[in-house]
């Protein structure tokens, strides 16, 4: 019953509207953001620029909702999605890592304690990939040598284009009109007005940094196993399982079990990260 | 077309060693915290250690109470000389040479 009611909600519409708002507010905050002075310009938005805090918050939360509602949408329409071709399905699943990279680079660009650490960790994970690691890092992050240049480029252009490319066919078919969602939009605006986006300035003697919320489980796992396994193979295993998760598949059940256990484990790691080292 | 692209992307321009001038006052048994390194002075000896954790690169901090360095990401610990005291990091922190200058509150740190 509850599942039916939740399934009937317009997750996809909300996700798309959040994306629109995220894109527009992204341009707005981008006007005062400078990749050469990442932390200064990001905190100046909060402190110095009139309504800067509001727009940063709007950009932050609309982006989070874009991803979260996207996931809810996938879950709600999973049965219907069985009719689309494997290629279309693959493209849509690949949207998720792309969205996560958009969120992740956004965190890093803030360059506060959380963002900086998350960026450095990502850089080291990429470097740990055999053979192509340093090329990958040089192309994607390379913060220690190039500051925020690469991250900025990919946040504002590359991953957005990739997302549009992957989701194009899907978005073309489903039109969403802003005027039908005025309530949702007002709620989001109000929320951003009241709740500030996080910012953790570097403090001397800081003992524990928690990364972006979706990165916490990974950060915890990196404590125990090598960066290549924890940072690359483990996430890719989930992605591959999702790509093949189709009802006509012979391995549908085992894949479903794998995905659920993966997520459960990730949740446990996240809770551990939040509770056991503070 | 692929080979040139491959070579291009995989090329790393080496960093030049930097000499950084820092200001601040250091007495014996004190520490000066900068963004990328910490400078220590003990028994008239001066040295700097990098603040980039050798595990995954987070910025480590000096914990005054225990007189050691600790990384906020996975709590690796290092001695003030840069040696690993507790994992997950397994490599020592790079050390840099520090030289005093004529002015008592200015030092030159060579980052290699
Ligand atoms: S990055 Fe320092 S302990 Fe992991």
Tab-separated table of C-alpha atoms and ligand atoms in Angstrom:
chain	number	residue	atom	x	y	z
A	1	UNK	CA	0.000	0.000	0.000
A	2	UNK	CA	2.609	2.498	1.130
A	3	UNK	CA	4.889	1.257	-1.645
A	4	UNK	CA	2.099	1.846	-4.179
A	5	UNK	CA	1.466	5.319	-2.873
A	6	UNK	CA	5.173	6.155	-2.963
A	7	UNK	CA	5.469	4.644	-6.416
A	8	UNK	CA	2.736	6.921	-7.694
A	9	UNK	CA	4.591	10.086	-6.669
A	10	UNK	CA	6.202	12.085	-9.403
A	11	UNK	CA	9.828	11.371	-8.560
A	12	UNK	CA	11.011	11.734	-12.133
A	13	UNK	CA	9.352	15.132	-12.524
A	14	UNK	CA	10.817	16.347	-9.253
A	15	UNK	CA	14.237	15.113	-10.159
A	16	UNK	CA	14.116	16.958	-13.463
A	17	UNK	CA	12.819	20.152	-11.883
A	18	UNK	CA	15.589	19.924	-9.304
A	19	UNK	CA	18.017	19.597	-12.187
A	20	UNK	CA	16.667	22.752	-13.828
A	21	UNK	CA	16.982	24.655	-10.573
A	22	UNK	CA	20.421	23.210	-9.959
A	23	UNK	CA	21.620	24.297	-13.394
A	24	UNK	CA	20.261	27.810	-13.059
A	25	UNK	CA	21.479	28.309	-9.496
A	26	UNK	CA	24.801	26.817	-10.602
A	27	UNK	CA	25.237	29.587	-13.122
A	28	UNK	CA	24.324	32.127	-10.456
A	29	UNK	CA	26.861	30.886	-7.895
A	30	UNK	CA	29.393	30.436	-10.689
A	31	UNK	CA	29.431	34.185	-11.198
A	32	UNK	CA	31.114	34.733	-7.857
A	33	UNK	CA	33.047	31.482	-7.738
A	34	UNK	CA	36.678	31.353	-8.781
A	35	UNK	CA	38.582	28.073	-9.171
A	36	UNK	CA	41.789	29.960	-8.470
A	37	UNK	CA	40.520	30.978	-5.017
A	38	UNK	CA	38.131	28.136	-4.332
A	39	UNK	CA	37.687	28.302	-0.585
A	40	UNK	CA	37.818	32.065	-0.377
A	41	UNK	CA	35.280	32.565	-3.142
A	42	UNK	CA	32.954	29.838	-1.852
A	43	UNK	CA	32.933	31.229	1.669
A	44	UNK	CA	32.665	34.766	0.363
A	45	UNK	CA	29.390	33.657	-1.208
A	46	UNK	CA	28.083	32.826	2.249
A	47	UNK	CA	29.483	35.792	4.077
A	48	UNK	CA	29.919	38.699	1.713
A	49	UNK	CA	27.690	38.382	-1.319
A	50	UNK	CA	24.066	39.488	-0.816
A	51	UNK	CA	21.877	36.369	-0.986
A	52	UNK	CA	25.004	34.361	-1.832
A	53	UNK	CA	24.262	31.913	0.959
A	54	UNK	CA	20.749	31.400	-0.362
A	55	UNK	CA	21.907	30.666	-3.897
A	56	UNK	CA	24.672	28.363	-2.719
A	57	UNK	CA	22.154	26.533	-0.588
A	58	UNK	CA	19.708	26.353	-3.489
A	59	UNK	CA	22.401	24.937	-5.741
A	60	UNK	CA	23.525	22.464	-3.104
A	61	UNK	CA	20.110	21.117	-2.139
A	62	UNK	CA	18.592	21.107	-5.608
A	63	UNK	CA	21.557	19.023	-6.744
A	64	UNK	CA	21.159	16.571	-3.866
A	65	UNK	CA	17.442	16.274	-4.617
A	66	UNK	CA	18.152	15.814	-8.303
A	67	UNK	CA	20.132	12.704	-7.424
A	68	UNK	CA	17.899	11.399	-4.624
A	69	UNK	CA	14.678	11.822	-6.588
A	70	UNK	CA	16.412	10.280	-9.566
A	71	UNK	CA	17.124	7.167	-7.524
A	72	UNK	CA	13.555	7.106	-6.211
A	73	UNK	CA	12.296	7.476	-9.771
A	74	UNK	CA	14.380	4.502	-10.926
A	75	UNK	CA	12.985	2.419	-8.098
A	76	UNK	CA	9.391	3.527	-8.741
A	77	UNK	CA	9.416	2.817	-12.486
A	78	UNK	CA	11.641	-0.241	-12.384
A	79	UNK	CA	8.910	-2.577	-13.654
A	80	UNK	CA	7.957	-0.289	-16.499
A	81	UNK	CA	11.590	0.143	-17.453
A	82	UNK	CA	11.776	-3.527	-18.373
A	83	UNK	CA	10.333	-2.778	-21.809
A	84	UNK	CA	13.072	-0.446	-22.962
A	85	UNK	CA	16.029	-1.709	-24.962
A	86	UNK	CA	19.226	-2.817	-23.247
A	87	UNK	CA	21.080	0.093	-24.741
A	88	UNK	CA	18.585	2.671	-23.486
A	89	UNK	CA	18.669	0.980	-20.090
A	90	UNK	CA	22.465	1.045	-20.027
A	91	UNK	CA	22.508	4.757	-20.785
A	92	UNK	CA	20.064	5.504	-18.012
A	93	UNK	CA	21.953	3.468	-15.453
A	94	UNK	CA	25.148	5.261	-16.430
A	95	UNK	CA	23.403	8.517	-15.575
A	96	UNK	CA	23.754	7.642	-11.892
A	97	UNK	CA	27.558	7.571	-11.672
A	98	UNK	CA	27.530	10.694	-13.808
A	99	UNK	CA	25.194	12.444	-11.368
A	100	UNK	CA	27.350	11.312	-8.476
A	101	UNK	CA	30.423	12.750	-10.151
A	102	UNK	CA	28.581	16.038	-10.554
A	103	UNK	CA	27.707	16.066	-6.870
A	104	UNK	CA	31.164	14.950	-5.890
A	105	UNK	CA	33.015	17.580	-7.919
A	106	UNK	CA	30.648	20.139	-6.422
A	107	UNK	CA	31.745	19.140	-2.934
A	108	UNK	CA	35.380	19.268	-3.932
A	109	UNK	CA	35.077	22.718	-5.515
A	110	UNK	CA	34.010	24.139	-2.193
A	111	UNK	CA	37.584	23.377	-1.053
A	112	UNK	CA	36.741	23.436	2.637
A	113	UNK	CA	38.124	20.693	4.883
A	114	UNK	CA	35.581	18.140	3.613
A	115	UNK	CA	35.883	19.079	-0.038
A	116	UNK	CA	39.649	19.252	-0.063
A	117	UNK	CA	40.042	15.875	1.651
A	118	UNK	CA	37.474	14.219	-0.599
A	119	UNK	CA	39.328	15.579	-3.627
A	120	UNK	CA	42.691	14.358	-2.416
A	121	UNK	CA	41.253	10.938	-1.663
A	122	UNK	CA	39.714	10.740	-5.139
A	123	UNK	CA	43.034	11.730	-6.641
A	124	UNK	CA	44.841	8.950	-4.787
A	125	UNK	CA	42.197	6.400	-5.734
A	126	UNK	CA	42.641	7.222	-9.413
A	127	UNK	CA	46.414	7.127	-9.114
A	128	UNK	CA	46.061	3.607	-7.735
A	129	UNK	CA	44.514	2.288	-10.963
A	130	UNK	CA	47.140	0.127	-12.665
A	131	UNK	CA	48.682	1.499	-15.885
A	132	UNK	CA	46.238	4.267	-16.649
A	133	UNK	CA	45.965	5.688	-13.121
A	134	UNK	CA	48.113	8.751	-13.487
A	135	UNK	CA	46.573	9.555	-16.866
A	136	UNK	CA	43.127	9.303	-15.368
A	137	UNK	CA	44.029	11.517	-12.475
A	138	UNK	CA	45.774	13.991	-14.713
A	139	UNK	CA	42.627	14.219	-16.812
A	140	UNK	CA	40.025	14.249	-14.065
A	141	UNK	CA	41.355	15.708	-10.818
A	142	UNK	CA	45.046	16.414	-10.360
A	143	UNK	CA	44.269	18.834	-7.551
A	144	UNK	CA	47.709	18.696	-5.981
A	145	UNK	CA	49.281	19.948	-9.213
A	146	UNK	CA	46.537	21.942	-10.880
A	147	UNK	CA	44.355	23.088	-8.022
A	148	UNK	CA	40.683	23.157	-8.893
A	149	UNK	CA	41.133	23.700	-12.645
A	150	UNK	CA	40.245	20.188	-13.782
A	151	UNK	CA	37.534	19.678	-11.213
A	152	UNK	CA	35.927	22.956	-12.219
A	153	UNK	CA	36.058	22.111	-15.903
A	154	UNK	CA	34.373	18.767	-15.385
A	155	UNK	CA	31.806	20.119	-12.942
A	156	UNK	CA	30.621	22.873	-15.243
A	157	UNK	CA	31.056	21.196	-18.617
A	158	UNK	CA	32.164	17.599	-19.046
A	159	UNK	CA	29.890	15.735	-16.669
A	160	UNK	CA	26.919	17.933	-17.585
A	161	UNK	CA	27.388	17.169	-21.274
A	162	UNK	CA	27.850	13.502	-20.505
A	163	UNK	CA	24.663	13.482	-18.460
A	164	UNK	CA	22.716	15.228	-21.214
A	165	UNK	CA	24.075	12.801	-23.768
A	166	UNK	CA	23.101	9.798	-21.645
A	167	UNK	CA	19.687	11.087	-20.637
A	168	UNK	CA	18.804	12.916	-23.843
A	169	UNK	CA	16.561	10.328	-25.359
A	170	UNK	CA	14.781	9.811	-22.068
A	171	UNK	CA	14.284	13.498	-21.310
A	172	UNK	CA	13.105	14.212	-24.841
A	173	UNK	CA	10.161	11.940	-24.314
A	174	UNK	CA	9.000	13.194	-20.961
A	175	UNK	CA	8.167	16.837	-20.814
A	176	UNK	CA	7.888	18.531	-17.472
A	177	UNK	CA	6.405	21.966	-17.102
A	178	UNK	CA	7.572	24.222	-14.325
A	179	UNK	CA	4.083	25.645	-13.908
A	180	UNK	CA	2.716	22.248	-12.869
A	181	UNK	CA	5.134	22.075	-9.979
A	182	UNK	CA	4.925	25.468	-8.368
A	183	UNK	CA	4.340	23.954	-4.948
A	184	UNK	CA	7.443	21.812	-5.177
A	185	UNK	CA	9.509	24.728	-6.426
A	186	UNK	CA	8.324	27.012	-3.645
A	187	UNK	CA	9.088	24.321	-1.085
A	188	UNK	CA	12.620	23.980	-2.435
A	189	UNK	CA	13.146	27.741	-2.425
A	190	UNK	CA	11.877	28.040	1.094
A	191	UNK	CA	13.991	25.132	2.252
A	192	UNK	CA	17.137	26.745	0.825
A	193	UNK	CA	16.267	30.023	2.440
A	194	UNK	CA	16.043	28.397	5.851
A	195	UNK	CA	18.697	25.683	5.700
A	196	UNK	CA	22.257	26.699	4.888
A	197	UNK	CA	24.479	24.530	2.721
A	198	UNK	CA	27.306	22.915	4.674
A	199	UNK	CA	30.749	24.498	4.841
A	200	UNK	CA	33.542	23.216	7.095
A	201	UNK	CA	36.465	25.597	7.323
A	202	UNK	CA	39.834	24.048	8.021
A	203	UNK	CA	40.495	24.127	11.742
A	204	UNK	CA	43.749	23.547	13.492
A	205	UNK	CA	43.853	20.241	15.261
A	206	UNK	CA	40.813	18.882	13.438
A	207	UNK	CA	40.700	15.180	14.232
A	208	UNK	CA	37.923	13.805	12.150
A	209	UNK	CA	36.544	14.774	8.786
A	210	UNK	CA	33.454	13.172	7.372
A	211	UNK	CA	33.274	13.364	3.596
A	212	UNK	CA	30.183	13.971	1.425
A	213	UNK	CA	27.316	11.791	2.631
A	214	UNK	CA	27.414	9.360	-0.284
A	215	UNK	CA	31.194	9.039	0.071
A	216	UNK	CA	31.253	8.099	3.759
A	217	UNK	CA	31.001	4.331	3.286
A	218	UNK	CA	33.808	4.451	0.785
A	219	UNK	CA	35.946	6.574	3.062
A	220	UNK	CA	35.442	3.998	5.803
A	221	UNK	CA	36.288	1.101	3.491
A	222	UNK	CA	39.517	2.816	2.466
A	223	UNK	CA	40.661	2.437	6.043
A	224	UNK	CA	40.809	-1.329	5.607
A	225	UNK	CA	41.498	-2.190	1.997
A	226	UNK	CA	43.566	-0.884	-0.883
A	227	UNK	CA	42.340	2.213	-2.726
A	228	UNK	CA	42.049	0.393	-6.036
A	229	UNK	CA	39.745	-2.296	-4.661
A	230	UNK	CA	37.763	-0.020	-2.362
A	231	UNK	CA	37.565	2.989	-4.635
A	232	UNK	CA	37.262	1.406	-8.068
A	233	UNK	CA	36.340	-2.280	-8.037
A	234	UNK	CA	33.739	-2.119	-5.289
A	235	UNK	CA	31.738	0.756	-6.842
A	236	UNK	CA	32.094	-0.746	-10.332
A	237	UNK	CA	30.717	-4.070	-9.100
A	238	UNK	CA	27.517	-2.292	-8.060
A	239	UNK	CA	27.308	-0.482	-11.366
A	240	UNK	CA	27.751	-3.660	-13.394
A	241	UNK	CA	25.147	-5.449	-11.305
A	242	UNK	CA	22.707	-2.580	-11.901
A	243	UNK	CA	23.357	-2.647	-15.631
A	244	UNK	CA	22.428	-6.321	-15.819
A	245	UNK	CA	19.514	-6.090	-13.433
A	246	UNK	CA	16.707	-6.833	-15.862
A	247	UNK	CA	13.814	-9.117	-15.232
A	248	UNK	CA	14.337	-11.300	-18.264
A	249	UNK	CA	17.902	-11.982	-17.084
A	250	UNK	CA	18.600	-15.477	-15.838
A	251	UNK	CA	20.591	-14.030	-12.952
A	252	UNK	CA	17.971	-11.516	-11.907
A	253	UNK	CA	17.552	-12.880	-8.372
A	254	UNK	CA	21.234	-13.337	-7.512
A	255	UNK	CA	21.936	-9.856	-8.878
A	256	UNK	CA	19.154	-8.404	-6.790
A	257	UNK	CA	20.542	-10.120	-3.704
A	258	UNK	CA	24.003	-8.821	-4.537
A	259	UNK	CA	22.776	-5.250	-4.935
A	260	UNK	CA	20.767	-5.324	-1.720
A	261	UNK	CA	23.703	-6.750	0.239
A	262	UNK	CA	26.030	-4.196	-1.307
A	263	UNK	CA	23.744	-1.371	-0.278
A	264	UNK	CA	23.225	-2.795	3.200
A	265	UNK	CA	26.967	-3.128	3.682
A	266	UNK	CA	27.513	0.385	2.426
A	267	UNK	CA	24.944	1.648	4.888
A	268	UNK	CA	26.714	-0.148	7.730
A	269	UNK	CA	30.059	1.327	6.666
A	270	UNK	CA	28.451	4.766	6.525
A	271	UNK	CA	27.057	4.383	10.018
A	272	UNK	CA	30.448	3.188	11.239
A	273	UNK	CA	32.094	6.225	9.655
A	274	UNK	CA	29.600	8.496	11.385
A	275	UNK	CA	29.752	6.951	14.803
A	276	UNK	CA	32.978	5.173	15.578
A	277	UNK	CA	35.756	7.693	15.073
A	278	UNK	CA	34.420	10.995	16.315
B	1	UNK	CA	45.278	10.162	-33.364
B	2	UNK	CA	44.945	7.946	-30.283
B	3	UNK	CA	48.656	7.649	-29.609
B	4	UNK	CA	49.270	11.409	-29.493
B	5	UNK	CA	46.239	11.801	-27.259
B	6	UNK	CA	47.477	9.007	-25.027
B	7	UNK	CA	50.945	10.576	-24.777
B	8	UNK	CA	49.453	13.981	-24.146
B	9	UNK	CA	47.162	12.887	-21.347
B	10	UNK	CA	49.774	10.736	-19.669
B	11	UNK	CA	52.448	13.319	-19.637
B	12	UNK	CA	53.217	14.830	-16.304
B	13	UNK	CA	55.041	18.096	-16.227
B	14	UNK	CA	57.510	17.692	-13.365
B	15	UNK	CA	57.174	20.157	-10.579
B	16	UNK	CA	60.055	22.438	-9.936
B	17	UNK	CA	61.473	22.431	-6.437
B	18	UNK	CA	60.083	25.414	-4.678
B	19	UNK	CA	61.726	27.565	-2.106
B	20	UNK	CA	59.104	29.074	0.097
B	21	UNK	CA	59.677	31.973	2.367
B	22	UNK	CA	57.671	31.758	5.545
B	23	UNK	CA	57.374	34.150	8.358
B	24	UNK	CA	56.585	33.485	11.968
B	25	UNK	CA	58.465	33.128	15.185
B	26	UNK	CA	59.835	29.791	16.291
B	27	UNK	CA	61.351	29.112	19.650
B	28	UNK	CA	62.709	25.791	20.821
B	29	UNK	CA	59.977	23.153	21.088
B	30	UNK	CA	57.481	25.096	19.088
B	31	UNK	CA	55.803	24.524	15.797
B	32	UNK	CA	54.757	26.748	12.934
B	33	UNK	CA	51.736	25.543	10.958
B	34	UNK	CA	51.499	26.424	7.286
B	35	UNK	CA	49.071	25.194	4.672
B	36	UNK	CA	51.351	22.514	3.187
B	37	UNK	CA	53.856	21.796	5.923
B	38	UNK	CA	54.749	22.202	9.570
B	39	UNK	CA	58.054	23.607	10.792
B	40	UNK	CA	59.506	22.290	14.026
B	41	UNK	CA	62.327	23.501	16.183
B	42	UNK	CA	63.913	21.294	18.792
B	43	UNK	CA	67.367	21.643	20.357
B	44	UNK	CA	68.120	24.451	17.931
B	45	UNK	CA	67.394	22.094	15.050
B	46	UNK	CA	64.941	23.129	12.360
B	47	UNK	CA	63.020	20.905	9.989
B	48	UNK	CA	59.719	20.805	8.150
B	49	UNK	CA	57.394	17.882	7.424
B	50	UNK	CA	54.778	17.781	4.734
B	51	UNK	CA	51.148	17.903	5.783
B	52	UNK	CA	50.021	15.610	2.958
B	53	UNK	CA	49.105	12.290	4.468
B	54	UNK	CA	50.938	9.449	2.731
B	55	UNK	CA	47.817	7.288	2.884
B	56	UNK	CA	45.452	9.206	0.615
B	57	UNK	CA	46.594	12.769	0.792
B	58	UNK	CA	44.388	14.462	3.391
B	59	UNK	CA	45.892	17.370	5.308
B	60	UNK	CA	47.272	16.218	8.631
B	61	UNK	CA	47.283	18.244	11.812
B	62	UNK	CA	49.646	18.674	14.711
B	63	UNK	CA	48.144	17.486	17.982
B	64	UNK	CA	49.858	19.524	20.609
B	65	UNK	CA	48.753	17.525	23.621
B	66	UNK	CA	50.310	14.313	22.380
B	67	UNK	CA	53.060	15.954	20.349
B	68	UNK	CA	52.332	13.978	17.226
B	69	UNK	CA	50.639	14.464	13.857
B	70	UNK	CA	47.297	12.959	12.976
B	71	UNK	CA	45.312	12.706	9.765
B	72	UNK	CA	41.622	13.605	10.038
B	73	UNK	CA	40.552	11.193	7.272
B	74	UNK	CA	41.560	7.793	8.650
B	75	UNK	CA	43.490	8.807	11.740
B	76	UNK	CA	46.960	7.747	10.623
B	77	UNK	CA	49.508	9.007	13.123
B	78	UNK	CA	53.007	10.295	12.573
B	79	UNK	CA	55.824	11.415	14.852
B	80	UNK	CA	56.931	15.021	14.523
B	81	UNK	CA	59.868	13.687	12.499
B	82	UNK	CA	57.356	12.250	10.044
B	83	UNK	CA	57.635	8.558	10.957
B	84	UNK	CA	54.494	6.444	10.870
B	85	UNK	CA	53.182	5.631	14.334
B	86	UNK	CA	49.856	4.157	13.276
B	87	UNK	CA	48.315	3.125	9.933
B	88	UNK	CA	46.618	2.927	7.505
B	89	UNK	CA	49.470	5.093	6.165
B	90	UNK	CA	52.635	3.082	5.714
B	91	UNK	CA	55.093	5.635	4.354
B	92	UNK	CA	56.821	8.351	6.327
B	93	UNK	CA	55.956	11.976	5.600
B	94	UNK	CA	58.436	13.811	3.368
B	95	UNK	CA	60.785	16.113	5.243
B	96	UNK	CA	61.989	19.416	3.896
B	97	UNK	CA	65.068	21.429	4.726
B	98	UNK	CA	64.528	24.692	6.590
B	99	UNK	CA	67.043	27.505	6.740
B	100	UNK	CA	66.906	30.569	8.902
B	101	UNK	CA	67.518	33.896	7.223
B	102	UNK	CA	68.999	37.092	8.493
B	103	UNK	CA	65.717	38.257	9.786
B	104	UNK	CA	64.834	36.284	12.935
B	105	UNK	CA	61.258	35.608	11.917
B	106	UNK	CA	61.744	34.480	8.330
B	107	UNK	CA	62.672	30.998	7.148
B	108	UNK	CA	63.301	29.376	3.794
B	109	UNK	CA	61.761	25.961	3.187
B	110	UNK	CA	62.870	23.925	0.169
B	111	UNK	CA	60.030	21.769	-1.075
B	112	UNK	CA	61.371	19.058	-3.323
C	1	LIG	S1	44.296	9.958	4.162
C	1	LIG	FE1	45.388	10.125	5.965
C	1	LIG	S2	44.861	8.331	6.962
C	1	LIG	FE2	43.825	8.111	5.095
